[in-house]
Coordinates of C-alpha atoms in Angstrom, one line a residue:
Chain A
X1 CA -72.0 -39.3 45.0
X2 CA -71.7 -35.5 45.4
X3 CA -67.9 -34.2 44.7
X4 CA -67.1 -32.1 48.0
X5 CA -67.0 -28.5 46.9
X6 CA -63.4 -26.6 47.1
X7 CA -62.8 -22.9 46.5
X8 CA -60.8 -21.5 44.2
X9 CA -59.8 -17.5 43.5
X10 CA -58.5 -16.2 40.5
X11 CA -55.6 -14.0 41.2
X12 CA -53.2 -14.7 37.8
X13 CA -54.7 -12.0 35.7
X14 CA -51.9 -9.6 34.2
X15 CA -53.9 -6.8 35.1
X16 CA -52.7 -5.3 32.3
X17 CA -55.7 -2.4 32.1
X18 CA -55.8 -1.8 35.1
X19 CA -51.9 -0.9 35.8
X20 CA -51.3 -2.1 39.1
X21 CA -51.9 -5.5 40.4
X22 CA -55.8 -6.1 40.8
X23 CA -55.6 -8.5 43.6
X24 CA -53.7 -5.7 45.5
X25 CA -56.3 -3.2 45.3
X26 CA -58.3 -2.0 48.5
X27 CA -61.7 -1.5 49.4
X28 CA -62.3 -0.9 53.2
X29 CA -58.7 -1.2 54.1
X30 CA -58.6 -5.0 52.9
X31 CA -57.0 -6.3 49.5
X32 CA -59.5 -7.8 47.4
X33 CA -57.8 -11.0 47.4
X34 CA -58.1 -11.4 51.2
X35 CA -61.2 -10.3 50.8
X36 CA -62.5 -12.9 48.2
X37 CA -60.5 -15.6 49.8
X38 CA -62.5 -14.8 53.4
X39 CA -65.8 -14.6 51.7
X40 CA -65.2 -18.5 50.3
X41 CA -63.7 -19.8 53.8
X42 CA -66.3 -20.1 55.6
X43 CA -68.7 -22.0 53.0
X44 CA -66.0 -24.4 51.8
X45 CA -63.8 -27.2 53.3
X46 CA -60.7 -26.0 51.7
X47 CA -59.8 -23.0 49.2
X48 CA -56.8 -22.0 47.0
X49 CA -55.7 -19.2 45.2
X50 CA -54.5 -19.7 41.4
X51 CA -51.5 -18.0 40.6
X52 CA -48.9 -18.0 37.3
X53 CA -46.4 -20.7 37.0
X54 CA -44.1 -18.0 37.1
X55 CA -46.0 -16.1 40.4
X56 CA -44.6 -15.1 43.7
X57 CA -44.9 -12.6 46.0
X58 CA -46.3 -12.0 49.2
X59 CA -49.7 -11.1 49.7
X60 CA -50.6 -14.3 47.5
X61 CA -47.8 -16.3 49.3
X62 CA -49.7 -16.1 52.6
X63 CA -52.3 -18.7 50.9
X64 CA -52.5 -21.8 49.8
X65 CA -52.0 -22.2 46.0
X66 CA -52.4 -23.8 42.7
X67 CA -50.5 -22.7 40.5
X68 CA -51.4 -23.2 36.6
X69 CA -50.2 -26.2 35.2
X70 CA -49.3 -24.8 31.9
X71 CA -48.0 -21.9 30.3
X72 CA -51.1 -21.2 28.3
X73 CA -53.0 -17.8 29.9
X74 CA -55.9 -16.5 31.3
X75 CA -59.0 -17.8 33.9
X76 CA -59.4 -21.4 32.2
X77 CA -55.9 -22.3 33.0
X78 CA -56.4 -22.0 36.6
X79 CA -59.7 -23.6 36.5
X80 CA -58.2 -26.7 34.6
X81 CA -55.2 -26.9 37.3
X82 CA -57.4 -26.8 39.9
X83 CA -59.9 -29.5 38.3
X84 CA -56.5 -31.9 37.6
X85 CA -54.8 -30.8 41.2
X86 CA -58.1 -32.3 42.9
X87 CA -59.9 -34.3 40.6
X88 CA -61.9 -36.0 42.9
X89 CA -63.4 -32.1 43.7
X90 CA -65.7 -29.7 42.4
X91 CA -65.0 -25.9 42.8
X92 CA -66.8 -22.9 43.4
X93 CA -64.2 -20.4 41.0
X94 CA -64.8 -16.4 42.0
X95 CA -62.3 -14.2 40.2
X96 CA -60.6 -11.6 42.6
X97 CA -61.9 -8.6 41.2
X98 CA -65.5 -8.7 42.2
X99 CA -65.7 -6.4 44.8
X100 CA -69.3 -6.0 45.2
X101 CA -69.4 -10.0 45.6
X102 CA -71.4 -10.7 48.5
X103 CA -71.8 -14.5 51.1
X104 CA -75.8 -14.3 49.8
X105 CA -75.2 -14.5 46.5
X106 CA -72.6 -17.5 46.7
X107 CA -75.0 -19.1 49.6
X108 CA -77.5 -19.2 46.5
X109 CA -75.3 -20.4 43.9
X110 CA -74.2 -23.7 46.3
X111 CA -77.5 -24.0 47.8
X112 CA -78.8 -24.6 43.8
X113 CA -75.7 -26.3 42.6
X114 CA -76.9 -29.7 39.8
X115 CA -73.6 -32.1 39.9
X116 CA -75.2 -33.5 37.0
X117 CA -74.5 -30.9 34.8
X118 CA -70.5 -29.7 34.0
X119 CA -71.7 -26.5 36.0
X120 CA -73.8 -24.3 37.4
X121 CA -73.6 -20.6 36.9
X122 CA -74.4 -17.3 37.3
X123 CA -76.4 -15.6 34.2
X124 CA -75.0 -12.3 33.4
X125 CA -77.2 -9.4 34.2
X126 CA -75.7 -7.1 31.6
X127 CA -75.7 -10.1 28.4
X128 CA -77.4 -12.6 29.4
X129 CA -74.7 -14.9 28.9
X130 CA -72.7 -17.5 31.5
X131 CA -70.6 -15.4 34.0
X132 CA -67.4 -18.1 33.8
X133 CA -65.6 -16.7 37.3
X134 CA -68.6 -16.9 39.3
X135 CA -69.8 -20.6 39.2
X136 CA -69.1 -24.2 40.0
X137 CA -67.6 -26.8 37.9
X138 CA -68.1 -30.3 38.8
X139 CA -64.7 -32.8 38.2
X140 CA -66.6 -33.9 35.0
X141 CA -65.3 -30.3 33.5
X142 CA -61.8 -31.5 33.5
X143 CA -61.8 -33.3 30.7
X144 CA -64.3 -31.2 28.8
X145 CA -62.1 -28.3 29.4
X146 CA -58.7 -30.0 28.6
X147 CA -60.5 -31.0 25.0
X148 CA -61.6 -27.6 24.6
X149 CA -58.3 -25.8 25.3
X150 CA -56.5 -28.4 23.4
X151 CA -58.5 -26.8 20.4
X152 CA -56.0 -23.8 21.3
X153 CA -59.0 -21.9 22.3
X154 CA -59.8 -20.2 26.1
X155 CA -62.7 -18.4 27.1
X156 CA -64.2 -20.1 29.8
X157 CA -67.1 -17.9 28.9
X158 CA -67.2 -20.1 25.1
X159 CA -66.7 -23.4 26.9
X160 CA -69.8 -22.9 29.0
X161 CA -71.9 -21.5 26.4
X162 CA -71.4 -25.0 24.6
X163 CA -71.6 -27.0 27.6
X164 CA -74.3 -28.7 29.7
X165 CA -74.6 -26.0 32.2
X166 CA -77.2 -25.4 34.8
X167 CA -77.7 -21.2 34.7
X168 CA -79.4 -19.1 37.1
X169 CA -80.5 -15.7 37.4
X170 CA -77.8 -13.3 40.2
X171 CA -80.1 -12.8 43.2
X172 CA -78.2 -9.0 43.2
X173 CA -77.9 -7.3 40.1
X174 CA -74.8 -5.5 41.0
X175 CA -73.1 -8.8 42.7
X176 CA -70.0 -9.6 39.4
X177 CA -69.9 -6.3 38.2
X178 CA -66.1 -6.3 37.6
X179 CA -63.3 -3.6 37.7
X180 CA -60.9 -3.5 35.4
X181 CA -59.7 0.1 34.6
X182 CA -58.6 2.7 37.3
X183 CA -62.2 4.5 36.7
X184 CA -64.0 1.4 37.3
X185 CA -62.2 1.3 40.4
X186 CA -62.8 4.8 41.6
X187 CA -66.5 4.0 41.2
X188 CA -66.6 1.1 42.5
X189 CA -64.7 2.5 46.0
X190 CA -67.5 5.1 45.7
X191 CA -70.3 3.1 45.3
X192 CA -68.8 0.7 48.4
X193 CA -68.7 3.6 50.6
X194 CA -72.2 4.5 49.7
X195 CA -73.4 1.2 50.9
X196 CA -71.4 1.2 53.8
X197 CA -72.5 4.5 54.6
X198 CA -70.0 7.3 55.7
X199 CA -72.6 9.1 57.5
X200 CA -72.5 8.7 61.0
X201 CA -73.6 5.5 62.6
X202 CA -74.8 3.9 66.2
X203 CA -72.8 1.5 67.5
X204 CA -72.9 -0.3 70.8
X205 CA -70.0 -0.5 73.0
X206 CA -68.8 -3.1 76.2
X207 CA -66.2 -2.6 78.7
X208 CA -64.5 -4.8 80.5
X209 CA -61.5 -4.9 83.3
X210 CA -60.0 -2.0 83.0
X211 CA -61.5 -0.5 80.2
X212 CA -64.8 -0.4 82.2
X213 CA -63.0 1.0 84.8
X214 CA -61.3 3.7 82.9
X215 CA -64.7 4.3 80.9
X216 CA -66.5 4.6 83.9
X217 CA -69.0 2.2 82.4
X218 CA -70.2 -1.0 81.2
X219 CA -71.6 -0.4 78.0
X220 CA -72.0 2.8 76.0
X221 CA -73.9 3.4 73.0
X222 CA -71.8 5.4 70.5
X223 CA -72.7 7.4 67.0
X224 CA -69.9 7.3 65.2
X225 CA -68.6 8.2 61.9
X226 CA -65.8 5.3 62.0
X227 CA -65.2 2.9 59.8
X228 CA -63.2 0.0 61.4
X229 CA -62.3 -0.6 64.9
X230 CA -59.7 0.4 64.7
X231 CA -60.8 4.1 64.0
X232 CA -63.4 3.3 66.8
X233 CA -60.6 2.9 69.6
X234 CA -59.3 5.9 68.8
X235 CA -62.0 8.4 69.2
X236 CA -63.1 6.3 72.6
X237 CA -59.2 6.2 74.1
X238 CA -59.1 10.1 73.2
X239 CA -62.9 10.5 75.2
X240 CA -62.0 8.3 78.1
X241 CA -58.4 9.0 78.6
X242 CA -57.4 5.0 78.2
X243 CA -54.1 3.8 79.0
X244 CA -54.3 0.7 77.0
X245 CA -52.5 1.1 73.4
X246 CA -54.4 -0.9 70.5
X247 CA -51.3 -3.1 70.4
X248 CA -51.9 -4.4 73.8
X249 CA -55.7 -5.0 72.4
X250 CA -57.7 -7.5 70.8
X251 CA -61.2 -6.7 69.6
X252 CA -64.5 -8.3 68.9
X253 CA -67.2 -7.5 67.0
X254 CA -70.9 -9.2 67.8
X255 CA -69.0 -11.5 70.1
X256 CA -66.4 -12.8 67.7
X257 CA -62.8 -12.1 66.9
X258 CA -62.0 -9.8 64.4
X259 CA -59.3 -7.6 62.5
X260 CA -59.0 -4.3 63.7
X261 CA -60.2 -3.2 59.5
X262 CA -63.3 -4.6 59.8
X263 CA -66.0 -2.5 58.4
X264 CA -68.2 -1.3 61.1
X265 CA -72.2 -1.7 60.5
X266 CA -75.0 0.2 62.3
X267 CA -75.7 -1.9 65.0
X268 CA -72.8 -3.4 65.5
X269 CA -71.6 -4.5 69.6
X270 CA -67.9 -4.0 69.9
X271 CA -65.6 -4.6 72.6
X272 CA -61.8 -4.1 72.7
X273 CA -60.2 -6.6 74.7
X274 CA -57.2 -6.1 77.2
X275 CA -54.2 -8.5 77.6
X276 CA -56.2 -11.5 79.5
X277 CA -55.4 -13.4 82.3
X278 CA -57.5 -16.3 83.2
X279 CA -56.3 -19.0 85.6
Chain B
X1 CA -73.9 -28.9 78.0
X2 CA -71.0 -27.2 77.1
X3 CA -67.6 -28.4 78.0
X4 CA -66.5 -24.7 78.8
X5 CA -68.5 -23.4 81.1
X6 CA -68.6 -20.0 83.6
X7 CA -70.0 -19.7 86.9
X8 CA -70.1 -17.2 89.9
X9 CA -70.7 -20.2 92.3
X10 CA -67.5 -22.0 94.0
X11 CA -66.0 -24.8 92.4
X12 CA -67.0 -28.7 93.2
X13 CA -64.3 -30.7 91.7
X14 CA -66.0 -33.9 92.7
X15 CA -69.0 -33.1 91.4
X16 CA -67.3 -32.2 87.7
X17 CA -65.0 -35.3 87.9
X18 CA -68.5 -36.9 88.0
X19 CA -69.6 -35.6 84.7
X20 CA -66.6 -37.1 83.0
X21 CA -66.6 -40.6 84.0
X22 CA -66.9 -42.8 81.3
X23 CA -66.6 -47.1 81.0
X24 CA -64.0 -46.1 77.7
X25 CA -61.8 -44.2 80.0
X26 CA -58.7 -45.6 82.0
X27 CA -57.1 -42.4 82.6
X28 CA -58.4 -39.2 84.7
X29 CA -56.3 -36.0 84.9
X30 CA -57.0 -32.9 86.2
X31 CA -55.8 -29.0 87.1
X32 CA -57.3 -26.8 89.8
X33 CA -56.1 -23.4 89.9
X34 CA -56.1 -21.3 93.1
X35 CA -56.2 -18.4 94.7
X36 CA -52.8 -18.0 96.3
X37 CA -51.8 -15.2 98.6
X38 CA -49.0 -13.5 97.0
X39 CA -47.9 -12.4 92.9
X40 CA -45.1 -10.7 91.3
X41 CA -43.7 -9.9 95.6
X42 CA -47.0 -8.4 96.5
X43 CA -49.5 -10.3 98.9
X44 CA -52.8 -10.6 97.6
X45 CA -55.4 -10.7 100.0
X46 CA -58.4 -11.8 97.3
X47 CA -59.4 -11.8 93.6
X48 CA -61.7 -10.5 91.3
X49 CA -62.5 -12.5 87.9
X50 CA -64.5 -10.9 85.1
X51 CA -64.9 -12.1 81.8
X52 CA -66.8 -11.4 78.2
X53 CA -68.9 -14.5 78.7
X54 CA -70.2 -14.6 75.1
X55 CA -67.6 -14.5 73.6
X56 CA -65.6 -16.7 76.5
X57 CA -67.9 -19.6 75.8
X58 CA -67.2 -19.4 72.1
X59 CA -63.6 -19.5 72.8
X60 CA -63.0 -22.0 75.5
X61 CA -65.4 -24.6 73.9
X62 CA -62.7 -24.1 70.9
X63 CA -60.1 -25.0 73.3
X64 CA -61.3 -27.9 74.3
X65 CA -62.8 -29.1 71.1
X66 CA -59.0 -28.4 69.7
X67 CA -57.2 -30.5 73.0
X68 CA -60.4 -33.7 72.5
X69 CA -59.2 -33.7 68.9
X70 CA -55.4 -32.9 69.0
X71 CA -54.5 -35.6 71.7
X72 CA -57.2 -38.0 71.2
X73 CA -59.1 -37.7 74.3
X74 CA -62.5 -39.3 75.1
X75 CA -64.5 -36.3 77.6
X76 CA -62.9 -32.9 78.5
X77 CA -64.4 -30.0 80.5
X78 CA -63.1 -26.3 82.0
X79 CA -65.0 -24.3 84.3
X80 CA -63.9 -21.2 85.1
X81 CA -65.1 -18.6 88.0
X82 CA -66.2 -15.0 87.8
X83 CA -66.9 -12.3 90.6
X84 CA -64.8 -12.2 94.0
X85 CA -63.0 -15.2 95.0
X86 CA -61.3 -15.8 98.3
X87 CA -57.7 -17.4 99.1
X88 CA -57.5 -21.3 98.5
X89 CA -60.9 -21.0 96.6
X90 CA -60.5 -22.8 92.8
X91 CA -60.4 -20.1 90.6
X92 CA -60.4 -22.6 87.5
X93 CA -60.8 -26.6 86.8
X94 CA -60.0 -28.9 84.0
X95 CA -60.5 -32.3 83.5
X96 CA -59.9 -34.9 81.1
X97 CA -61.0 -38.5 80.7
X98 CA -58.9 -40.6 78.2
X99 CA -58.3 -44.4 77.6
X100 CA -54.5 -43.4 78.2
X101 CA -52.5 -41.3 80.6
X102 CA -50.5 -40.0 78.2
X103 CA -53.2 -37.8 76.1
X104 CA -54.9 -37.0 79.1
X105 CA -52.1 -35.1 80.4
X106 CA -51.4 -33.5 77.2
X107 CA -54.2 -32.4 76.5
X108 CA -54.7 -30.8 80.4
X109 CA -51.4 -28.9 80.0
X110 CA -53.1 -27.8 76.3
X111 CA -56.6 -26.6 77.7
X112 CA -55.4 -24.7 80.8
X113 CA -52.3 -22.5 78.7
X114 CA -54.7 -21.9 76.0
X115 CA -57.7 -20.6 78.0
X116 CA -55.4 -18.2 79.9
X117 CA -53.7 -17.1 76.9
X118 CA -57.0 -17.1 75.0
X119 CA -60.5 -16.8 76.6
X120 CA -61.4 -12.8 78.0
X121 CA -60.8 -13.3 81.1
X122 CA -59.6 -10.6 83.4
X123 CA -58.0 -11.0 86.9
X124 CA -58.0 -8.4 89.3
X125 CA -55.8 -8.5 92.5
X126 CA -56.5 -6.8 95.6
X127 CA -53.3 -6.8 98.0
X128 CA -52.6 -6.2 101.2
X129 CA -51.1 -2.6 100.9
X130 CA -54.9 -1.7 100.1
X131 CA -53.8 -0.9 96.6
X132 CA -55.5 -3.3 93.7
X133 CA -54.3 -3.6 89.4
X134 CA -55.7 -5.9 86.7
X135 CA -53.3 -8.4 86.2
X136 CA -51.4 -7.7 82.6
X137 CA -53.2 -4.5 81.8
X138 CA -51.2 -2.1 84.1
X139 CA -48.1 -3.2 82.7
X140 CA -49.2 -3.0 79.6
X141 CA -50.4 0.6 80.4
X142 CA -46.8 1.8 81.7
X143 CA -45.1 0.6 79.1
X144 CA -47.1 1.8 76.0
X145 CA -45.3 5.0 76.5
X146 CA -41.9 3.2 76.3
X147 CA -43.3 1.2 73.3
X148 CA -42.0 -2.4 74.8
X149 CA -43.2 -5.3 73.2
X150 CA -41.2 -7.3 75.2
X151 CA -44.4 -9.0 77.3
X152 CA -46.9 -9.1 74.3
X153 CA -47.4 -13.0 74.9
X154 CA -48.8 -11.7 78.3
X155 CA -47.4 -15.2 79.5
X156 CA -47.0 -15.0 83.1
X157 CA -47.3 -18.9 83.8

């Protein structure tokens, strides 16, 4: 039988080059920890975030976690207290510095996942070799690993290369480039904002209740150069002269819930939502 | 079809109750709200219901999937009304079949505070003074500027 599939994100590292704590960092207005975590949630029944023995503080605090078992470092120490934690459970391991880490590419690394092997992962696109905080390991790993770190060695990178491991090529090139250093980061920011596009962009907007009232409309189509929601609001509260502050808002974005830092996409529908009263 | 529904027509409770029967039930509980005539010292003289039905439907049918699972309960549905609605007329209707009182009524009480704290939906009042305000919102709009938090649950029973 098929192990069910957990998620599990990296977030231990020292982040010694980088200077500052990498699960911390923003893109967008979101951490990249929350935002690894939310790109897992949805594709698996549960998810944790690996942290230090020795690890707390509050942006990992507000998820649930495994911390490593032992005091030996690095990415294969979470991955083997994760495997022991739940060993009736596979996991799909993304560290939490891949910004450019899209729902596609780990769609297409679950949809091609072999349980028969110890896992299945990503090929590099830069070496050619295994990407080790990209991929699945089956419960069968556990043991494996534990031999292999009991050789005192830990480069989850080495321990697939000699392992039966089903590898695939990345559907996007660009989807594990990592950042480690603060000039990787300054690209990678840039290169994010590219793709998202700063230029200006058409949105569609619906009022309801008093909004509509106070826009004098039902729906508006907007071009906008905002980024989130949030920024939205405020150019459309200073146009329409709305008496609603965001606090007293919720807002939706192609009829769904969503934080007011969501990145806005051309063609997105938003409405902002006033204090309900149903009943 | 979906156990939250919307609809601009008035209300048949017997006709809904209907849907729910079910041999496995013993237990049948149910909440009508209606349109009274008076709020907060003013006297209403009708309503006005809008809501973001897309996004409603989404919502409510999580309410209700949340009470079947929560409490246990065998059927559960909540229809609620849009556009003008005219004193005594149901403005919204829950019902739940169970095998037991006990979860039915639980998970009533559950369904009807979470759809009004949850699902967009917008009341507007129309009173007898002529005047009308969007139940919530104008509150909300006065106090912005006096930064009070105070209601922020928007609970108002």
């Amino acid at each position: 039988m098929t192990a069910p599939l957990y998620g599990l994100v990296l977030a231990g590292g020292r982040s010694t080059r980088m200077g500052e704590d990498k699960a911390a960092l923003e893109y967008g207005g979101r951490s990249q920890l929350e935002r690894a975590f939310a790109l897992l949630t949805p594709l698996l029944s549960r998810c944790f975030v690996s942290v230090r023995k020795d690890q707390h503080d509050a942006l990992r605090g507000r998820f649930p976690q495994i911390a490593d078992s032992a005091e030996v470092a690095g990415p294969a120490a979470g991955i083997l207290s994760a495997l022991s934690a739940f060993p009736e459970a596979a996991w799909l391991v993304v560290a939490c510095d891949l910004p450019f880490l899209d729902a596609a590419t780990l769609q297409f690394l679950i949809a091609r996942r072999d349980p028969a092997q110890l896992a299945t992962a990503f090929r590099s696109s830069h070496d050619g070799l295994p990407e080790p905080v990209c991929a699945i390991y089956e419960p069968a790993a556990a043991s494996a690993l534990q031999t292999f770190m009991s050789g005192g060695r830990n480069c989850p990178r080495k321990f697939l290369i000699q392992s039966p491991v089903l590898l695939l090529d990345q559907p996007r090139a660009e989807a594990l480039d990592n950042v480690n250093t603060p000039g990787e980061l300054d690209d990678a920011r840039k290169r994010l904002g590219a793709a998202a596009g700063t230029g200006p962009r058409a949105l569609k907007v619906q009022y309801y209740a008093l909004l509509r009232e106070q826009a004098g409309r039902r729906d508006e189509a907007v071009t906008s150069t905002a980024a989130t929601p949030r920024e939205l609001f405020a150019e459309l509260a200073a146009r329409h002269s709305f008496t609603l502050a965001p606090e007293h808002l919720k807002v939706a974005v192609n009829a769904e819930f969503c934080d007011w830092s969501r990145p806005l996409q051309a063609g997105d529908q938003v409405v902002f939502i006033p204090p309900v009263a149903g009943g | 079809m979906s156990n939250f529904r919307f609809t601009s027509q008035p209300i048949d409770g017997g006709a809904l109750r209907a849907e729910l029967i079910d041999t496995h039930c013993g237990g049948f509980t149910c909440f009508e709200g209606w349109v009274r005539n008076h709020n907060e010292g003013l006297e209403v003289t009708h309503l006005e219901y809008e809501a973001f039905e897309a996004l409603g439907v989404r919502e409510g049918e999580r309410v209700v999937a949340e009470a079947c699972e929560r409490f246990g309960v065998t059927r559960a549905l909540c229809v609620h009304r849009v556009g003008d609605l005219q004193l005594r007329e149901i403005a919204v209707w829950v019902g739940v079949a169970a095998a037991h009182r006990d979860e039915a009524f639980k998970a009533c009480r559950y369904i009807i505070d979470e759809v009004k704290h949850r699902v967009p939906i917008w009341k507007k009042e129309h009173y007898v003074s002529g005047d009308s305000g969007w139940v919530n919102c104008e509150r909300c709009a006065t106090h912005a500027h006096e930064h009070d938090h105070s209601h922020a649950h928007h609970d108002h029973g």
